[in-house]
Tab-separated table of C-alpha atoms in Angstrom:
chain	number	residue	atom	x	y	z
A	26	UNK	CA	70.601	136.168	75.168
A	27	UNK	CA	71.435	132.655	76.454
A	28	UNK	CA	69.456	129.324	75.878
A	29	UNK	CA	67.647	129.811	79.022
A	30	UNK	CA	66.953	133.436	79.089
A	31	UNK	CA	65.458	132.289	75.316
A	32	UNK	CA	63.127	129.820	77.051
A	33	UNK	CA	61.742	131.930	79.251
A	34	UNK	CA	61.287	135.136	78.422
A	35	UNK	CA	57.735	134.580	76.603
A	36	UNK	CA	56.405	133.361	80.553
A	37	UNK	CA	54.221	135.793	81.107
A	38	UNK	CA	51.400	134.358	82.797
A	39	UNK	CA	51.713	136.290	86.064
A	40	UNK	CA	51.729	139.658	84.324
A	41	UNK	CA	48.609	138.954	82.597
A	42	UNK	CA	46.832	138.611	86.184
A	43	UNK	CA	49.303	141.336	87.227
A	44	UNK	CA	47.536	143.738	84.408
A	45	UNK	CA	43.874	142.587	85.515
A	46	UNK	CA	44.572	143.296	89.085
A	47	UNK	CA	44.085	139.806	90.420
A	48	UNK	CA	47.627	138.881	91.250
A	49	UNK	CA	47.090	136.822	94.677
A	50	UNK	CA	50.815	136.218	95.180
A	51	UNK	CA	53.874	137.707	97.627
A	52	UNK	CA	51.706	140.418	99.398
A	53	UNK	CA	54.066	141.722	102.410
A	54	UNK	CA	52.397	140.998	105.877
A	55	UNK	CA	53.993	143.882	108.212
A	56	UNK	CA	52.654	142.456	111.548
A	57	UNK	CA	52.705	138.847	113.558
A	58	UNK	CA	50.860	136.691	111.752
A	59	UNK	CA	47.142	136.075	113.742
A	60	UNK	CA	43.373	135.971	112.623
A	61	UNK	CA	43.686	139.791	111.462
A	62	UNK	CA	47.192	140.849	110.457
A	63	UNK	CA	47.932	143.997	108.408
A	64	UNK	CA	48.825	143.443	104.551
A	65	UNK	CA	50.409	146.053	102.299
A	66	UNK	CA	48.907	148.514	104.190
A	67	UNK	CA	45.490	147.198	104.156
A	68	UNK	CA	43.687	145.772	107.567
A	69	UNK	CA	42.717	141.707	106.757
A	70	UNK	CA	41.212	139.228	108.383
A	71	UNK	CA	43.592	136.038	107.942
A	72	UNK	CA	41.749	133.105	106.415
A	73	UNK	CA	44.877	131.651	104.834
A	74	UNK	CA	47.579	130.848	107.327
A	75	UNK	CA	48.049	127.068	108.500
A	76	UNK	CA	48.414	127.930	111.857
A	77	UNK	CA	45.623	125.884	113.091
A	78	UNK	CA	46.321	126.171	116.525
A	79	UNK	CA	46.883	129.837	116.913
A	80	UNK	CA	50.180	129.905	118.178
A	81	UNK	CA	52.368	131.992	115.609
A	82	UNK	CA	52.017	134.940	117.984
A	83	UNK	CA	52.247	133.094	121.539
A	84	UNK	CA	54.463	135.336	123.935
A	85	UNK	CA	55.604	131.890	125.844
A	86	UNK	CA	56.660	130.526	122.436
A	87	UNK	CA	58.898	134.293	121.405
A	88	UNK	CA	60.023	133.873	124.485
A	89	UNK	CA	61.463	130.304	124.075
A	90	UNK	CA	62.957	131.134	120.880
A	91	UNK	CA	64.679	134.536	122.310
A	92	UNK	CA	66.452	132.262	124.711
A	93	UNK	CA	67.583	129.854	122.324
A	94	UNK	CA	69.344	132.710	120.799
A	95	UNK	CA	70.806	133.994	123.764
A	96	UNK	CA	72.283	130.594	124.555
A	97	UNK	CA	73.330	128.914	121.142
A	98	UNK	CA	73.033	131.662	118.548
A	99	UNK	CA	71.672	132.691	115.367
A	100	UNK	CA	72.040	129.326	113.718
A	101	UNK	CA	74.291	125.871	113.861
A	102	UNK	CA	76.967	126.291	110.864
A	103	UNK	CA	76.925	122.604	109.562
A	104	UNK	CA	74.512	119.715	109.404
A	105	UNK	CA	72.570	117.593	112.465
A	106	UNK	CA	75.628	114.841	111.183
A	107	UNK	CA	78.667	116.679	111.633
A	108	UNK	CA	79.067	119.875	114.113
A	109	UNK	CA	74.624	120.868	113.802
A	110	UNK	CA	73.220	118.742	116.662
A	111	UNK	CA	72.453	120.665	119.428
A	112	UNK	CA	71.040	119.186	122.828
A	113	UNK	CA	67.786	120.643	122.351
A	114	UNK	CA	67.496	118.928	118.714
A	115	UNK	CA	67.942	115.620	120.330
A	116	UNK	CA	65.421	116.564	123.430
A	117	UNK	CA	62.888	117.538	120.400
A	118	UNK	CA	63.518	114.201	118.712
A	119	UNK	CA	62.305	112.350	122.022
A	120	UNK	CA	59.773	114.759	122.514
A	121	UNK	CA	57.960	114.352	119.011
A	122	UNK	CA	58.189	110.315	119.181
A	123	UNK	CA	56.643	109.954	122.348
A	124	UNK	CA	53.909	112.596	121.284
A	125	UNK	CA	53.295	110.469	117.978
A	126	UNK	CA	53.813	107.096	119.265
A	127	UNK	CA	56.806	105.974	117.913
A	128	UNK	CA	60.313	105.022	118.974
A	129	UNK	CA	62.588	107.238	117.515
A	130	UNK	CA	61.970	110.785	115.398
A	131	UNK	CA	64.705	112.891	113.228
A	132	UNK	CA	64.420	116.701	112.525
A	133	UNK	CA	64.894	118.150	109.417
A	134	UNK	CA	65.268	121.820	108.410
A	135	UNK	CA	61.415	121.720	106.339
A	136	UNK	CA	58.796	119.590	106.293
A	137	UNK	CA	59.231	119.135	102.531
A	138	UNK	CA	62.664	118.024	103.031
A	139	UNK	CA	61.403	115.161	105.378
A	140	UNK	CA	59.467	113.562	102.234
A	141	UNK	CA	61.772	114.891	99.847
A	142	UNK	CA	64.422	112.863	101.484
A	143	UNK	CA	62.911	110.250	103.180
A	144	UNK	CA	61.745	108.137	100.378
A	145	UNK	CA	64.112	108.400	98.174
A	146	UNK	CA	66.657	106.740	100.858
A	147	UNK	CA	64.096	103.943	101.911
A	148	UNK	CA	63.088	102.733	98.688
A	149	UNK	CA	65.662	100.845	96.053
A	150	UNK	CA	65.228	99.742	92.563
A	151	UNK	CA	63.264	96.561	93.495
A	152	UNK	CA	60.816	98.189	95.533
A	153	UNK	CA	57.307	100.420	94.616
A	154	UNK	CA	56.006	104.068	96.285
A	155	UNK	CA	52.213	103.652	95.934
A	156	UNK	CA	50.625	107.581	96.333
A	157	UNK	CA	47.355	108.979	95.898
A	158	UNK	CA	46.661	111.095	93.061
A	159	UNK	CA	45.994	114.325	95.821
A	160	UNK	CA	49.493	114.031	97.927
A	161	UNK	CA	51.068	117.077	98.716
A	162	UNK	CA	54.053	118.386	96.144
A	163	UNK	CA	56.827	117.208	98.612
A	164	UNK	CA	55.523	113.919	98.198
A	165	UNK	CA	55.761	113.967	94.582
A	166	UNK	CA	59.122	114.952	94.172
A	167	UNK	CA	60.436	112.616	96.932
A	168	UNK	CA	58.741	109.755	94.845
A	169	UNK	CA	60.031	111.258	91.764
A	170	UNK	CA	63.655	111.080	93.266
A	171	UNK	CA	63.438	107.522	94.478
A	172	UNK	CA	64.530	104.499	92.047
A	173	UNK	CA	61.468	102.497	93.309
A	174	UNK	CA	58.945	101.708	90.974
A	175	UNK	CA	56.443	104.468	91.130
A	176	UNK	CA	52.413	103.693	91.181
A	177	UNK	CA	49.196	105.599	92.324
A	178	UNK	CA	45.719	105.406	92.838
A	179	UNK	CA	42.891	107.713	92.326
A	180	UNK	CA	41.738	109.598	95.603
A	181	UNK	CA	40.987	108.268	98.378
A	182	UNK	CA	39.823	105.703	96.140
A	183	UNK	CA	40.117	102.362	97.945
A	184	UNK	CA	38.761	99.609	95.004
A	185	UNK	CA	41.524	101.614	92.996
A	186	UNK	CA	44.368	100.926	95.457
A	187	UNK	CA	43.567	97.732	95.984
A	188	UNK	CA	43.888	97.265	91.814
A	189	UNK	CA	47.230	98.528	92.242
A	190	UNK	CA	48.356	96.291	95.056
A	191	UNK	CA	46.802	93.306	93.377
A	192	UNK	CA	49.473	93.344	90.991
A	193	UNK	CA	52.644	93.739	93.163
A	194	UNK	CA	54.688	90.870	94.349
A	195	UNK	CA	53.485	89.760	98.097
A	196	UNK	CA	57.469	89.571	99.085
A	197	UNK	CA	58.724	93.474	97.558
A	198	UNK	CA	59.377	96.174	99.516
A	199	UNK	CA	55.699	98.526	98.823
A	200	UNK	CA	55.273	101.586	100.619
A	201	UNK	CA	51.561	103.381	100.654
A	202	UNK	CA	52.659	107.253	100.771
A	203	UNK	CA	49.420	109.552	102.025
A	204	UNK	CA	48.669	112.806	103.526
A	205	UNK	CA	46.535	112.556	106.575
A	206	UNK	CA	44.363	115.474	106.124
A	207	UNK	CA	44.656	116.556	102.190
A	208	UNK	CA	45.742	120.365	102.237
A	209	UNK	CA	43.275	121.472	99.604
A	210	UNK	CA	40.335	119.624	100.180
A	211	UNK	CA	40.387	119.305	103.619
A	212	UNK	CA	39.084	115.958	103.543
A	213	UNK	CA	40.943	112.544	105.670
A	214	UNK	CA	43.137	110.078	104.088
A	215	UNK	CA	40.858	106.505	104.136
A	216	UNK	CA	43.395	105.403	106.662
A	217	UNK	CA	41.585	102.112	108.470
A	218	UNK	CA	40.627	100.905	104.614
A	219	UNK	CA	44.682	101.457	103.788
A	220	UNK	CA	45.438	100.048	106.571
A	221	UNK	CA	43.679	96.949	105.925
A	222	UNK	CA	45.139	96.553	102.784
A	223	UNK	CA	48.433	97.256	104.142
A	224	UNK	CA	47.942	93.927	105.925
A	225	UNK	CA	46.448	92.026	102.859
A	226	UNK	CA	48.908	92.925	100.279
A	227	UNK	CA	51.822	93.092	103.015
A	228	UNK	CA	52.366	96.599	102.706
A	229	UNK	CA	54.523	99.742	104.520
A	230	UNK	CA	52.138	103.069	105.078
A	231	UNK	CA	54.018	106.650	105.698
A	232	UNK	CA	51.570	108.907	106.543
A	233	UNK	CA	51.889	112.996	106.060
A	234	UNK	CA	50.484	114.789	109.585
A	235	UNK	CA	51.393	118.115	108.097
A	236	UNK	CA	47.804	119.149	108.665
A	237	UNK	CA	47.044	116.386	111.196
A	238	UNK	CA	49.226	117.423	113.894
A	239	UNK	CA	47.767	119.799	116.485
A	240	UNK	CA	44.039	119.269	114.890
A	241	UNK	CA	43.244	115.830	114.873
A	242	UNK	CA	43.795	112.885	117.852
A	243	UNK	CA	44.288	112.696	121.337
A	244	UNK	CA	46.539	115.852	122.635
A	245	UNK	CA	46.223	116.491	118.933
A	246	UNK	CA	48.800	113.514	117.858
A	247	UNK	CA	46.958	113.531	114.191
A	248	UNK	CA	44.744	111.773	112.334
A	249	UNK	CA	46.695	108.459	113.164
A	250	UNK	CA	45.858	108.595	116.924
A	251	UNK	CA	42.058	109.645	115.518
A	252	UNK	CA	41.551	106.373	113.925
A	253	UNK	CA	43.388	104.180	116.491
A	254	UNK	CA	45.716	103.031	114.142
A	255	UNK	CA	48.942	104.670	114.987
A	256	UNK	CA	51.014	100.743	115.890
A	257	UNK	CA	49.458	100.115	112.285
A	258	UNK	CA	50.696	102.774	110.553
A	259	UNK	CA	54.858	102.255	109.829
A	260	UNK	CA	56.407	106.225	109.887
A	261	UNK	CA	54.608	109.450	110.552
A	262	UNK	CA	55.890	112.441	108.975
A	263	UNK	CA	54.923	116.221	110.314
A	264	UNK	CA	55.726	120.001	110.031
A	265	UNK	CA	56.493	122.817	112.322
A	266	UNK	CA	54.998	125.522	110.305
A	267	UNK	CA	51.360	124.644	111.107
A	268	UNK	CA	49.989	123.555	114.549
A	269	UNK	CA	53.595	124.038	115.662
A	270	UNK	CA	54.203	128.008	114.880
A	271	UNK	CA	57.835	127.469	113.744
A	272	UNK	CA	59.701	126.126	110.668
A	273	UNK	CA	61.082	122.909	110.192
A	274	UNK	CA	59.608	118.694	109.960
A	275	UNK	CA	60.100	115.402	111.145
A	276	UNK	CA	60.084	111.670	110.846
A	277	UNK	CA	59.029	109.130	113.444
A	278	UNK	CA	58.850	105.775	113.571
A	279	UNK	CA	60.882	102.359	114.506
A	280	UNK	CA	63.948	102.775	115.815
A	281	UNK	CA	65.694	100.629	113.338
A	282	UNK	CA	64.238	102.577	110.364
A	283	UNK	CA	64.841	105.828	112.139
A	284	UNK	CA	68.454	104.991	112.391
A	285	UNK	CA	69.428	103.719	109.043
A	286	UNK	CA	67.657	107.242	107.889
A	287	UNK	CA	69.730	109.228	110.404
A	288	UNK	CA	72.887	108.227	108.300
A	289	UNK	CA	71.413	107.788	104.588
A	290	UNK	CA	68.473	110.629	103.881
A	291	UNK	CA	70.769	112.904	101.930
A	292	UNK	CA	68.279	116.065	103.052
A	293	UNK	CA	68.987	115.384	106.743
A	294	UNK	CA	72.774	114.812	106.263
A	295	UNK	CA	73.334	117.139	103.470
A	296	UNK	CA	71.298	120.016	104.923
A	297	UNK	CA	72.084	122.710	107.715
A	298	UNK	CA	70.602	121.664	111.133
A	299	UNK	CA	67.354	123.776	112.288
A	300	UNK	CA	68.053	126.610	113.540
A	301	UNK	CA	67.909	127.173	117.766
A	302	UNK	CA	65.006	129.552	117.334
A	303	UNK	CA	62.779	127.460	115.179
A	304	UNK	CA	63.992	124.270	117.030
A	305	UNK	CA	62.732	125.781	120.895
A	306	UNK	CA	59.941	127.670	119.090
A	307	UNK	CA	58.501	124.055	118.242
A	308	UNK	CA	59.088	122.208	121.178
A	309	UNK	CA	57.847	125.603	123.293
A	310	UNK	CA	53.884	125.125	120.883
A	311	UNK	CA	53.773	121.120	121.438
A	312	UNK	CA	54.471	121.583	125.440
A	313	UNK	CA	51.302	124.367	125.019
A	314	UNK	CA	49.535	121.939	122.873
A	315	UNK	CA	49.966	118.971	124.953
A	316	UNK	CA	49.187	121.379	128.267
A	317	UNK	CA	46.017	123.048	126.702
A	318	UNK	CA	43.348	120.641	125.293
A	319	UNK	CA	40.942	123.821	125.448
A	320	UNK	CA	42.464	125.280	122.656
A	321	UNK	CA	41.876	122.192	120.391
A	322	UNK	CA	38.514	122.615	121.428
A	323	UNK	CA	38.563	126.309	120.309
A	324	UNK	CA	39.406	124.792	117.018
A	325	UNK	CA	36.729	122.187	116.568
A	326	UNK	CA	33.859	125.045	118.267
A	327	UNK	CA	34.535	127.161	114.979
A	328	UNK	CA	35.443	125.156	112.707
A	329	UNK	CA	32.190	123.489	112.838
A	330	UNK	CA	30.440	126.666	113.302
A	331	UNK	CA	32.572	127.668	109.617
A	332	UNK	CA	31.194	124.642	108.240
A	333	UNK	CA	27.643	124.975	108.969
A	334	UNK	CA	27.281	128.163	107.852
A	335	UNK	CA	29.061	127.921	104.948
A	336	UNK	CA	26.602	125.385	103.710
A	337	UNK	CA	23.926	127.513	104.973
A	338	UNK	CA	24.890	129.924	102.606
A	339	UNK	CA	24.941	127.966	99.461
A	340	UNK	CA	28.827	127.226	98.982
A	341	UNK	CA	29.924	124.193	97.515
A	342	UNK	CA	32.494	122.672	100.204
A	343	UNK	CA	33.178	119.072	99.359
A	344	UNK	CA	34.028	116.266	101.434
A	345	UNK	CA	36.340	118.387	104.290
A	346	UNK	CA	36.343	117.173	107.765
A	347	UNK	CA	39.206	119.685	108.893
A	348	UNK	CA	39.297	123.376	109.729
A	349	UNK	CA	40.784	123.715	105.750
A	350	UNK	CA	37.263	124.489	103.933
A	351	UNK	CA	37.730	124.670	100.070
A	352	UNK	CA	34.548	126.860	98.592
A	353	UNK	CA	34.499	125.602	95.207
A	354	UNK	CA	34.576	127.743	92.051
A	355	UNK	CA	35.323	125.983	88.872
A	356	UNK	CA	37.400	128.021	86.890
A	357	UNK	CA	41.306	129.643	86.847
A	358	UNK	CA	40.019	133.412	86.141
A	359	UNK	CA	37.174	133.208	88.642
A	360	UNK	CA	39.397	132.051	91.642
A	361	UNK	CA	41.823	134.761	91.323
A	362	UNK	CA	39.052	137.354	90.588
A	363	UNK	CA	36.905	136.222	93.909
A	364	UNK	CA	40.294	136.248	96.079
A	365	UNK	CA	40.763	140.053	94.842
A	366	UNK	CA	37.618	140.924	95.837
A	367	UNK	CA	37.640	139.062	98.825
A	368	UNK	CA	41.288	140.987	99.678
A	369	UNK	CA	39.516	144.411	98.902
A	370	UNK	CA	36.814	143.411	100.824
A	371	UNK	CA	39.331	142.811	103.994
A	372	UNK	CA	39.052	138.657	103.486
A	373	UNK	CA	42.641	136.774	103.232
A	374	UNK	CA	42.212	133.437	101.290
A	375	UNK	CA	44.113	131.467	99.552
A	376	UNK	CA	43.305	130.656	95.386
A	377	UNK	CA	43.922	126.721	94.617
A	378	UNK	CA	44.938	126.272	90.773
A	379	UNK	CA	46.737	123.644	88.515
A	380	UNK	CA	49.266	122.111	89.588
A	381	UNK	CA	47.620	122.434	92.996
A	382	UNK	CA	44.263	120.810	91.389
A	383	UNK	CA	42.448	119.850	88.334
A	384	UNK	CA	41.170	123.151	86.348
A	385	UNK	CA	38.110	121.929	86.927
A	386	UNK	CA	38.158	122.344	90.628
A	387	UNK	CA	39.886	125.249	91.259
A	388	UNK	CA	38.854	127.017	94.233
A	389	UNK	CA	39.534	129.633	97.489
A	390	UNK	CA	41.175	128.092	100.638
A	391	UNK	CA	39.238	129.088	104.176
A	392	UNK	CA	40.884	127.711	107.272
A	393	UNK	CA	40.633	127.898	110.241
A	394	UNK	CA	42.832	128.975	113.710
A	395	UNK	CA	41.890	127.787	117.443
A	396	UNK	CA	41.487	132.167	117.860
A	397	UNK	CA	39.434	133.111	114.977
A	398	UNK	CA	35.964	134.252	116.821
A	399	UNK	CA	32.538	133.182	115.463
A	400	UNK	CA	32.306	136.715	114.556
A	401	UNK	CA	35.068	136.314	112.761
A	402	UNK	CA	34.081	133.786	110.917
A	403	UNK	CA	30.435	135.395	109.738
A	404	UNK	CA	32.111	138.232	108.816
A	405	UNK	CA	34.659	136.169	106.572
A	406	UNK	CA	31.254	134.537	105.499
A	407	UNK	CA	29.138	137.295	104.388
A	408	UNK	CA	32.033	139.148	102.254
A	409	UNK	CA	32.268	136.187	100.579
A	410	UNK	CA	28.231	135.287	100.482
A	411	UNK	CA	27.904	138.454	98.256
A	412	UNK	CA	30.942	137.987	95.948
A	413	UNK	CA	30.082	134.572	95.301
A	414	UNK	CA	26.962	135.950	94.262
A	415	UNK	CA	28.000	138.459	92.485
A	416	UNK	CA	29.875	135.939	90.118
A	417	UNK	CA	27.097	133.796	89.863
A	418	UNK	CA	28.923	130.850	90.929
A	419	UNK	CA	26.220	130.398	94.130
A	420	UNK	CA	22.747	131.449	93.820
């Protein structure tokens, strides 16, 4: 046995919630993805996708994507540099930027390669990445890759960020990293207080609309356009494989910055282009989006219909202000033992543990699409009423 295999063959931390019958993770989905898909056989209703705006399933958006194929293929054989760039990856690029307010936008092959990369080619050795102690894993590791200086603050924690900036020279390059809408919680980056520091401490801000875009804004542009500060903020970053029912992410913002990314982010140069599919699948959703404020609407009628009765009911919710509603239970075993239950009880969530969170707050993951129906939702509600109850974790 090699070095490696010798590391790792005592991991056996799955298989001990494998034995107990509380494994959450891989279970095969066998139909389109929607508010009640099937699941190993077993008849759900789906309270853990990120497909806010119920598109995944759209017959205008399977149709886009099935002519995409017709006319360019399965895929692109080489990178957006070299032979990858199709016309409708440009036509996407000038879509997105004009839907987020910016001058220029680049498409990359996953969201997490859009912070992975981005970053790390911004930033130099002179330079500090400033993040909140809550950003999303992609953000992490694309700080983690850069040679800037690396900093943080506590979340959402504004006295704490402004500690941080105190200390920076006024003249370096210092760029304020931060999810819009934190994918846990639920809750809203602080953006106007950043913002304001951003101005104080001359500052950059690059702000994450993974779970912005689609929800939050005008036309659903994210939580930038909801505060009225997207001229303040520098680059937006978003994801197809939420509001936009396809895979894939991008970068927007000034069209000098855009272009010195186009030809240095090693995860946009060094990657393989999107593929047609995913590429008209996106641009198909934000036409729909951008068409159909009604179904943002949808969102926001249950969503807040979720939240109220949720604290009705006793469960501990936090601070979210999004359609992602975390119900609070406080400990590893627990979380995995209330999303079995909730699974057998035909309710798909989603556990949160370390890394994901502190094991103090682990918890389940409810969110919420523009088609889930109230009734839905109080059925989702009640399963979980009496299991929560059951484990004593709400009275």
């Amino acid at each position: 046995m090699g070095q490696l295999q010798e590391r790792y063959k005592s991991y056996r931390e799955p298989q001990k919630f494998m034995a107990a019958g509380v494994y959450p993770y891989f279970r095969e989905i066998t139909s389109k993805q929607g508010t009640e898909v099937e699941m190993d056989g077993h008849h759900v209703l789906m309270f853990g996708s990120n497909a806010y705006t119920g598109l995944t399933g759209d017959p205008r958006i399977i149709e886009a994507a099935k002519r995409a194929l017709d006319k360019y293929g399965t895929g692109c054989a080489g990178s957006r540099f070299l032979n990858g760039t199709l016309d409708i990856h440009v036509q996407l690029e000038k879509e997105l930027a004009e839907y987020v307010g910016k001058d220029a936008a680049l498409c990359l092959s996953t969201g997490f390669s859009v912070n992975q990369g981005v970053i790390p080619a911004l930033l130099s050795k002179d330079d500090f990445v400033i993040c909140d102690d809550r950003d999303h894993a992609s953000i992490v590791d694309g700080r983690r890759l850069a040679f800037a200086k690396q900093l943080h603050y506590k979340h959402n924690d504004m006295a704490d960020l402004e500690r941080v900036l105190q200390k920076l020279p006024h003249e370096a390059i210092k760029l304020i990293v931060v999810d819009g809408v934190f994918s846990m919680e639920g809750d809203l980056a602080n953006l106007p207080a950043i913002v304001e520091l951003k101005k104080k401490y001359n500052c950059s801000v690059m702000v994450d609309e993974a779970h912005g875009i689609g929800v939050f804004g005008r036309q659903g542009c994210g939580v930038c356009d909801h505060f009225g500060l997207t001229k303040d903020v520098d680059l937006i970053m978003g994801t197809f494989s939420k509001s936009l029912a396809s895979i894939g992410g991008f970068i927007a913002g000034d069209s000098d910055t855009i272009n010195w990314l186009r030809h240095t982010c090693r995860t946009y140069i060094f990657s393989a282009s999107n593929t047609p599919a995913a590429t008209a699948a996106a641009m198909e959703a934000l036409h729909i989006i951008k068409s159909e404020p009604e179904r943002i609407e949808a969102l926001w009628r249950v969503t807040n219909y979720a939240l109220k009765r949720f604290r009705e009911e006793g469960f501990e919710i936090g601070d979210t202000e999004s359609p992602i509603i975390p119900l609070y239970v406080h400990d590893v075993e627990k979380t995995f033992l209330v999303t079995a239950l909730a699974y057998n009880a035909g309710v798909f969530i989603n556990p949160v543990i370390p890394p994901a969170c502190a094991p103090q707050d682990t918890l389940v993951r409810f969110a919420l699409m523009a088609t889930h129906t109230e009734e839905q939702v109080e059925r989702g509600v009640m399963a979980l009423k009496k299991i929560f109850v059951e484990q004593g974790i709400i009275k």
